[in-house]
Coordinates of C-alpha atoms and ligand atoms in Angstrom, one line a residue:
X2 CA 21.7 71.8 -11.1
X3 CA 20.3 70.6 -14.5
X4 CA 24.3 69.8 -15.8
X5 CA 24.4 67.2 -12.2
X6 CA 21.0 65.7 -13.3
X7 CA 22.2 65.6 -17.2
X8 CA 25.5 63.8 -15.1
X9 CA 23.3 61.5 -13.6
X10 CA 21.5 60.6 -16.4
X11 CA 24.3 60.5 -18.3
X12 CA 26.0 57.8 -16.1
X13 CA 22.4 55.8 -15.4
X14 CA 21.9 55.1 -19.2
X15 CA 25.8 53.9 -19.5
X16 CA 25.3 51.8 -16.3
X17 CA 21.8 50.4 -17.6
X18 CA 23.6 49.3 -21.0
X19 CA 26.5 47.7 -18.9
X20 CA 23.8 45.9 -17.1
X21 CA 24.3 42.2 -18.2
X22 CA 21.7 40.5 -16.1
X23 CA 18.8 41.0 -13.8
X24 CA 20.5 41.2 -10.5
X25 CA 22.8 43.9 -12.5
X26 CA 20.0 46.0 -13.1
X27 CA 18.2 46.1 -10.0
X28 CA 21.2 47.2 -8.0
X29 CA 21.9 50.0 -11.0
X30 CA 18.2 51.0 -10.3
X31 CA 18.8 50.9 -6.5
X32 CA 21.9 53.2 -6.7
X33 CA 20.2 55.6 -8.7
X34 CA 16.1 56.1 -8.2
X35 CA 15.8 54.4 -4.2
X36 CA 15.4 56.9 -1.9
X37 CA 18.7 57.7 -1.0
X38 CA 20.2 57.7 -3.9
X39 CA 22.0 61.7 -5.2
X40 CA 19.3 61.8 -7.4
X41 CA 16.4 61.8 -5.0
X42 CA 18.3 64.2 -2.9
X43 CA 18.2 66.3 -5.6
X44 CA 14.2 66.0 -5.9
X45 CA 14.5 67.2 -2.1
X46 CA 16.6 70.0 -2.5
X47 CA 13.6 72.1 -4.9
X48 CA 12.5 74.1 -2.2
X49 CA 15.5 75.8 -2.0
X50 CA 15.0 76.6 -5.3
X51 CA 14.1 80.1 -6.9
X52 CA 10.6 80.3 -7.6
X53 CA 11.6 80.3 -11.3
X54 CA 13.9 77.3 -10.9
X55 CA 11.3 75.3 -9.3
X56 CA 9.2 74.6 -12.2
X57 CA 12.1 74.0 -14.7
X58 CA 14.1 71.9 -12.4
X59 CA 10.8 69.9 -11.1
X60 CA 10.0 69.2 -14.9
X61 CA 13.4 68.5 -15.7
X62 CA 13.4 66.2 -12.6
X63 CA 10.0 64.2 -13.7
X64 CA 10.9 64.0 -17.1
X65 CA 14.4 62.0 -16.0
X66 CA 13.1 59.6 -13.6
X67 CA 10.5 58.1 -16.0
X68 CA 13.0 58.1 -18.3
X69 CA 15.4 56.3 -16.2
X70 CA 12.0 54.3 -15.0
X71 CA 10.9 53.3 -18.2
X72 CA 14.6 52.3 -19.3
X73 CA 14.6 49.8 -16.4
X74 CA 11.5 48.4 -17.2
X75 CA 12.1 47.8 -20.5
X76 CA 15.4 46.1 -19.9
X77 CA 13.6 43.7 -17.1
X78 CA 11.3 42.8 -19.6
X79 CA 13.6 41.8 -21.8
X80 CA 16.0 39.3 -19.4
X81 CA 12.8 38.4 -17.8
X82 CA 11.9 36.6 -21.4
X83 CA 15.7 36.3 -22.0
X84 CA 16.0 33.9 -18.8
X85 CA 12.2 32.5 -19.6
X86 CA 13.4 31.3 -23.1
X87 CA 16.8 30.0 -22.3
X88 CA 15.1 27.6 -19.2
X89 CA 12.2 26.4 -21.7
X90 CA 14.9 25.8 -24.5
X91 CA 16.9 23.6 -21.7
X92 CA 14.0 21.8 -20.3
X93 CA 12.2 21.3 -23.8
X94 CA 10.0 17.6 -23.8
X95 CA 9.3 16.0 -26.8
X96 CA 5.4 15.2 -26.0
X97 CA 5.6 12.8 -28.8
X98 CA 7.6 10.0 -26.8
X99 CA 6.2 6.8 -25.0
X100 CA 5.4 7.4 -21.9
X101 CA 7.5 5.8 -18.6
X102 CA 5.5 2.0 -18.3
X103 CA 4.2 2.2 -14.4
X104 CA 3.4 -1.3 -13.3
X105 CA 0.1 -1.4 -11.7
X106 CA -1.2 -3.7 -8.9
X107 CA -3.7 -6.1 -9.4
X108 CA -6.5 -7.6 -7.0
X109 CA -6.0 -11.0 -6.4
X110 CA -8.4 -13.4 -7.7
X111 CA -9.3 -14.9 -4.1
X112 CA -10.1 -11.2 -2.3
X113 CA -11.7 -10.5 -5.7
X114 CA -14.3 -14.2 -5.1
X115 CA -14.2 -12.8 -1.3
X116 CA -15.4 -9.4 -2.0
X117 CA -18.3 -10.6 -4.2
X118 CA -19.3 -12.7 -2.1
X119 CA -19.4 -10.3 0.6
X120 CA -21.4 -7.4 -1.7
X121 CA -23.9 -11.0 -2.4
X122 CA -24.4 -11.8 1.5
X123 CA -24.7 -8.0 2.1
X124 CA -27.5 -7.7 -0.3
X125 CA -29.0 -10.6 1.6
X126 CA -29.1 -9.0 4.8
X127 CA -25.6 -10.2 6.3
X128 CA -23.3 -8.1 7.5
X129 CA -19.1 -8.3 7.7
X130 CA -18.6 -9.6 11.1
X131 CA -15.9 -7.3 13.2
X132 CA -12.2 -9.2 12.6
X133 CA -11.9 -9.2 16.4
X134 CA -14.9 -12.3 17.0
X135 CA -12.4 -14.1 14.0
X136 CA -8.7 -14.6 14.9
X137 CA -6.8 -16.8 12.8
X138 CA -4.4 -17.8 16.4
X139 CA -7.5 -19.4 18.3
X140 CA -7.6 -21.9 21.8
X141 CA -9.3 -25.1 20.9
X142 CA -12.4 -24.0 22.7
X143 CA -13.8 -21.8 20.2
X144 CA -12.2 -23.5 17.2
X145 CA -13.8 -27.0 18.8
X146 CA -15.3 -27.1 22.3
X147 CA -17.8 -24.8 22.0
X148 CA -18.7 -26.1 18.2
X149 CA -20.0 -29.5 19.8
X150 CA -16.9 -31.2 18.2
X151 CA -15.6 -34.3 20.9
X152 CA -12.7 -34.4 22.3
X153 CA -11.5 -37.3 20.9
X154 CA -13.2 -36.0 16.9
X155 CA -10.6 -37.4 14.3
X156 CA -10.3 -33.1 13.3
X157 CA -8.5 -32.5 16.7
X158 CA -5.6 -34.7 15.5
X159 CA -2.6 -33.0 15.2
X160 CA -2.3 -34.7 11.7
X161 CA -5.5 -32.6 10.8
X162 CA -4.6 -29.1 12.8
X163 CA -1.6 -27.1 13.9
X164 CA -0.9 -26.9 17.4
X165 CA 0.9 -24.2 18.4
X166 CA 4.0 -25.1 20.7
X167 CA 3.5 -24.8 24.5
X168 CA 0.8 -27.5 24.7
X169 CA -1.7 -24.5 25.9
X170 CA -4.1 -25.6 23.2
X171 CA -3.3 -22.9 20.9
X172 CA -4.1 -24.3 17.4
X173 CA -4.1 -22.3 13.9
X174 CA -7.9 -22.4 13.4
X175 CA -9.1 -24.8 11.1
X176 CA -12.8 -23.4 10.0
X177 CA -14.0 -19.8 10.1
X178 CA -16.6 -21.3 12.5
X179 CA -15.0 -19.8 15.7
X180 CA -16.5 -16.9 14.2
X181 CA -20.0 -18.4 14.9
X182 CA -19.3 -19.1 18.4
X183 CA -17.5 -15.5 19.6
X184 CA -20.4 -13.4 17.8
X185 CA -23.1 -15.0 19.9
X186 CA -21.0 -14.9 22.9
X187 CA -21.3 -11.5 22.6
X188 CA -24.0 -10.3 21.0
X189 CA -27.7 -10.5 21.1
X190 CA -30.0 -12.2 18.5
X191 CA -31.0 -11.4 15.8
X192 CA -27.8 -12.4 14.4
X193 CA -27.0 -12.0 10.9
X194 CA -23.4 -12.2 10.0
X195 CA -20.6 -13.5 7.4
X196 CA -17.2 -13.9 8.3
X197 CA -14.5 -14.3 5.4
X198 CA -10.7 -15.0 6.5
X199 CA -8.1 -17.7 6.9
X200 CA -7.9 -21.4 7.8
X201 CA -5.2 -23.7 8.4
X202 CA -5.1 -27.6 8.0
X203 CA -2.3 -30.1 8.1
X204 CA -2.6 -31.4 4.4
X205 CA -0.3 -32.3 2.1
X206 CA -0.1 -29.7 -0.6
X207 CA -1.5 -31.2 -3.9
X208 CA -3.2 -30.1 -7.2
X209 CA -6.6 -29.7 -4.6
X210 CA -5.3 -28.9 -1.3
X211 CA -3.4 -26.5 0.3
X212 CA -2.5 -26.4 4.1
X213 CA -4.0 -22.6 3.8
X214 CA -7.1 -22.2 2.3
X215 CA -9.8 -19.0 2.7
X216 CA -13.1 -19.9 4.0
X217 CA -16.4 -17.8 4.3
X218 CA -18.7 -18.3 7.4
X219 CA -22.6 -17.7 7.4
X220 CA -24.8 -17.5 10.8
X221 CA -28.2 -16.0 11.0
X222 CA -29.8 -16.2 14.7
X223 CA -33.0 -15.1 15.3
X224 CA -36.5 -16.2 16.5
X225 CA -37.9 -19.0 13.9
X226 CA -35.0 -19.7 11.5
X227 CA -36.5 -22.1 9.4
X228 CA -34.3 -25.1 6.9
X229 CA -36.9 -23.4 4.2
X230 CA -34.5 -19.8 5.1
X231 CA -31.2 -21.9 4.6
X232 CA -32.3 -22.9 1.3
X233 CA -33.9 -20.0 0.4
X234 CA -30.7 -17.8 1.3
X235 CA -28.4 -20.4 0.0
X236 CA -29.7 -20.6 -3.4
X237 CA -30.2 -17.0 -3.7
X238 CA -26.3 -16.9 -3.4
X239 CA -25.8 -20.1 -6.0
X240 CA -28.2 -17.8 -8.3
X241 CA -26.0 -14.7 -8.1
X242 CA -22.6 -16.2 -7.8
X243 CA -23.0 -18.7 -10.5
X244 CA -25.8 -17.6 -12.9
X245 CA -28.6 -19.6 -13.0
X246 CA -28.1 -21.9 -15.3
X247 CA -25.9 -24.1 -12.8
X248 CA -27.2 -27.3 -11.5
X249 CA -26.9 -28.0 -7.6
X250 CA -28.1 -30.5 -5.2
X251 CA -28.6 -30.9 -1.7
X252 CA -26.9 -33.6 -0.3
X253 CA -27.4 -34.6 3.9
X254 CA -24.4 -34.8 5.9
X255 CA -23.2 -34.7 8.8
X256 CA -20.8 -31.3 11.3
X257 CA -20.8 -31.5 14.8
X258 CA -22.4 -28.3 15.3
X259 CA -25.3 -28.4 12.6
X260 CA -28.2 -30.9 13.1
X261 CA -29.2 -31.6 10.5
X262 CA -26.6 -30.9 8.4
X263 CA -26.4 -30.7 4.6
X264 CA -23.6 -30.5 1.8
X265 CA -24.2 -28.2 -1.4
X266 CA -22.6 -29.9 -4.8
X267 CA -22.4 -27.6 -8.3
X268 CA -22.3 -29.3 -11.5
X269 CA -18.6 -29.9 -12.2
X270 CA -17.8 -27.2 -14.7
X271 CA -15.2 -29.2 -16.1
X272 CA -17.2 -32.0 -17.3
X273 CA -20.4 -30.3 -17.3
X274 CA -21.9 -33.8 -15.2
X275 CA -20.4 -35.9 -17.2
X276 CA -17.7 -37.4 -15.1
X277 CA -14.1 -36.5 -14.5
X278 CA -10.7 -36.5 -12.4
X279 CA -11.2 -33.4 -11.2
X280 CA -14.8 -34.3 -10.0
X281 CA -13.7 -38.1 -9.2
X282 CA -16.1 -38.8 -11.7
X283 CA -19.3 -38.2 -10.2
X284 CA -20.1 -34.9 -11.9
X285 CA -20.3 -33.1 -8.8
X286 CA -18.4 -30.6 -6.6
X287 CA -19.1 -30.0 -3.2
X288 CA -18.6 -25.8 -2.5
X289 CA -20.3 -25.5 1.1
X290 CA -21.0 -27.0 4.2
X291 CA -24.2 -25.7 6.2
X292 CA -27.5 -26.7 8.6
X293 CA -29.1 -25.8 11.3
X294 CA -27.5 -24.5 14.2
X295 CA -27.0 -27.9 17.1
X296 CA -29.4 -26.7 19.9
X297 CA -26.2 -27.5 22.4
X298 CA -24.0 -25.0 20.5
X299 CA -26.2 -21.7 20.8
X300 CA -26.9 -23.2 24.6
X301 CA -23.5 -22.9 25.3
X302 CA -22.6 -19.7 23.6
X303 CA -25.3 -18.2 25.6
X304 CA -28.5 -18.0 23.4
X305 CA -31.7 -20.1 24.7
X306 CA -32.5 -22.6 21.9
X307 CA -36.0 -22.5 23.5
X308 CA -36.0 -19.3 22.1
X309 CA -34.2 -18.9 19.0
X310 CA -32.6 -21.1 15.8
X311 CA -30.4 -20.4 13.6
X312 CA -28.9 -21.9 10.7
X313 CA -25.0 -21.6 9.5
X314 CA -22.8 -22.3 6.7
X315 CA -19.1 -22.2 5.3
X316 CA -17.6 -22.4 2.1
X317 CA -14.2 -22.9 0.5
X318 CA -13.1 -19.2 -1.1
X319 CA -10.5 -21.2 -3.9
X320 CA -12.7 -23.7 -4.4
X321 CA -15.6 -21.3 -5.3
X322 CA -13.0 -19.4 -7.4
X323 CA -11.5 -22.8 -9.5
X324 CA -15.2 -23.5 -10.3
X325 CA -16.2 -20.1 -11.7
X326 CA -12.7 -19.9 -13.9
X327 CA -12.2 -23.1 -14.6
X328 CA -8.7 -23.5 -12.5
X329 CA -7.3 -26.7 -11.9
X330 CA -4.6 -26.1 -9.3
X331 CA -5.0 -25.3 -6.0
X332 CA -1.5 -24.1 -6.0
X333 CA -1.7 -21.2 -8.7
X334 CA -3.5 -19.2 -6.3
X335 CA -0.3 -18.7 -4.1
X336 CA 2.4 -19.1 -6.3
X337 CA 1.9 -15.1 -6.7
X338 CA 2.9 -15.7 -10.4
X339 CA 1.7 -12.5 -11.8
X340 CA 0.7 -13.6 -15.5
X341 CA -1.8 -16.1 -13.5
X342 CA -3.2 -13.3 -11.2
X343 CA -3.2 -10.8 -14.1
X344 CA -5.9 -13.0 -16.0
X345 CA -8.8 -12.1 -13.2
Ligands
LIG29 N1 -16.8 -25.5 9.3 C1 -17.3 -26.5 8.4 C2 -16.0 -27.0 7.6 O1 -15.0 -26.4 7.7 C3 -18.3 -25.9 7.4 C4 -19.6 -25.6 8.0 C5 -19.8 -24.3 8.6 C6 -20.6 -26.5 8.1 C7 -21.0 -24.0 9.1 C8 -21.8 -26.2 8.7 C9 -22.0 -24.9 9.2 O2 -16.1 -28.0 6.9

C-alpha cells in the first residue's frame, strides 16, 4: 500500500513538471486527485485496513494529497502570471501618445439664435407651440385665408410663394403665421405661444435673401391685450437678445392680419446709424413684424373679439442672427461650410 501511493506520487510530480501549460495541469490534477482517480480509491479502501494500518496509511494518505495539492497550486500560480505577463507585454500602450482626433458636432448658429430665443420667450411667459398647429406643407387657407390676406394680395403670387403641383392649393408656407391661426382653432384663450420653424418664398437667392429662411411666431390671446403688452413684451425681448445698449424704433406698417400693425428697426450694427449698403443707408434694420391681432382673424378662427385681443409678431431667425455677429451673407448660413459654423 504505501509503495502504490509512493508510485503515485512518484508519477504525479513527473507529470506535474511535464505540465507545460494550464490546460496540462488541470487534466494532470483531474487524473490523479478527482474522485475517481486510483488515488482516491485508495483513500476508500482504509477501512479494510488493520487497525494499525489505518493511522499510518490515513497519514501517509493526507500528507500526499496536500502535497500533490499544494504542487498544483503553486504551478497555477505561476502560468496564471506566466499568461498574465505575456498578454500585458503584447497589448502594452504607450500612454504617452496623442490621442485619436474625434471630430465633434457643432450647433448651428441659426438653432443656436432659435433656442435663445425660445429660453427669452419662455421666461416671458410663452410657451413652444406643439409642431402639429405648424406644418411647413400648408393649404392656402391657413397660410392666407384665414390671416385676412385677399385673394387677389400680391403674396399669393406664385412669383412670391410655391405652389405645390396639383392645383389643390397646397403651397410651401410662406410665414410661421399659420401657426397663429391652427392654435386658436383649437384651443381656448388665454393663448400664449411662440412658434419657431421654416418658411419658404420665391426669391432670388442673394447676399440678403434666401428662398428658405427661419421665422419665429409670437401670439398672446387673452381678455385685454393691450398695444402697451406688445411693446412691453417686445422690448423686453430687444433688451435680452441684444443688450441694452441697442437703439430701436417703432415704425407703423401695415399685415393683413394685424390692425394696427407696426415694424421694429435695430440700429444697423454695421454702421452703427451712420448709413450703409447693408442698411440701404438709412441706419436702420428692420428684425420683426407685429400688432394687434385683426378683430376678423380671431372671429374666424373661432375666438369672440368681443371678448378677447390679442397681439402677434414674427421675426426673421438669420436676420436676428447676421445682426448679433455681424454677418453679411445670407448665404453662409446654408452653405454648411464648417469653419463658418465652427465660429458660433
Ligand atoms: N407674417 C409676417 C411676415 O412674414 C410677420 C408678422 C407676424 C407680422 C405676426 C405681424 C404679426 O412678414
Amino acid at each position: 500500500m504505501q509503495n502504490k501511493i509512493e508510485e503515485i506520487k512518484r508519477n504525479a510530480l513527473s507529470e506535474i513538471e511535464q505540465a507545460t501549460d494550464l490546460k496540462t495541469l488541470e487534466e494532470v490534477k483531474n487524473i490523479y486527485l478527482s474522485r475517481n482517480s486510483e488515488f482516491n480509491n485508495l483513500k476508500k479502501g482504509m477501512k479494510d485496513l488493520s487497525p494499525e494500518e489505518k493511522p499510518v496509511i490515513g497519514a501517509l494518505l493526507n500528507k500526499v494529497s496536500n502535497e500533490l495539492n499544494s504542487l498544483f497550486e503553486e504551478k497555477k500560480d505561476a502560468f496564471y502570471k506566466k499568461e498574465l505577463n505575456e498578454k500585458l507585454l503584447k497589448e502594452k500602450i504607450d500612454v504617452t501618445l496623442d490621442g485619436e482626433y474625434i471630430p465633434a458636432g457643432h450647433i448651428h448658429p441659426l438653432t443656436q439664435t432659435v433656442n435663445e430665443i425660445v429660453e427669452i420667450f419662455n421666461h416671458l411667459g410663452f410657451s413652444l407651440v406643439d409642431s402639429i398647429y405648424s406644418p411647413e406643407v400648408e393649404v392656402e387657407k391657413y397660410n392666407f385665408d384665414l390671416l385676412n390676406v385677399p385673394k387677389e394680395h400680391p403674396a399669393r403670387d406664385v412669383q412670391d410663394t410655391f405652389y405645390c403641383e396639383g392645383g389643390n392649393n397646397v403651397v410651401l408656407r410662406s410665414q410661421t403665421s399659420n401657426a397663429q391661426v391652427r392654435k386658436m382653432m383649437n384651443s381656448k384663450p388665454p393663448i400664449k405661444i411662440i412658434a419657431p420653424g421654416r418658411v419658404y418664398r420665391n426669391e432670388s437667392v442673394s447676399a440678403r435673401k434666401n428662398n428658405l429662411f427661419h421665422q419665429i411666431e409670437g401670439l398672446y390671446v387673452d381678455k385685454n391685450v393691450t398695444m402697451a403688452q406688445l411693446k412691453g413684451v417686445l422690448n423686453e425681448f430687444i433688451r435680452l437678445y441684444f443688450g441694452s445698449s441697442r437703439p430701436t424704433r417703432y415704425r407703423s406698417s401695415f399685415f393683413p392680419f394685424t390692425e394696427p400693425s407696426v415694424e421694429i428697426d435695430v440700429q444697423c450694427i454695421m454702421c452703427q446709424g451712420k448709413g450703409c449698403s447693408v442698411c440701404s443707408g438709412t441706419g436702420w434694420l428692420e428684425i420683426l413684424g407685429a400688432g394687434m391681432t385683426d378683430p376678423n382673424v380671431l372671429r374666424d378662427s373661432g375666438i369672440d373679439p368681443e371678448t378677447y385681443s390679442a397681439f402677434a409678431f414674427g421675426m426673421g431667425v438669420e436676420r436676428l442672427t447676421m445682426l448679433k455677429y455681424a454677418i453679411d451673407d445670407i448665404r453662409l448660413f446654408f452653405n454648411n461650410d464648417v469653419r463658418f459654423l465652427k465660429q458660433f
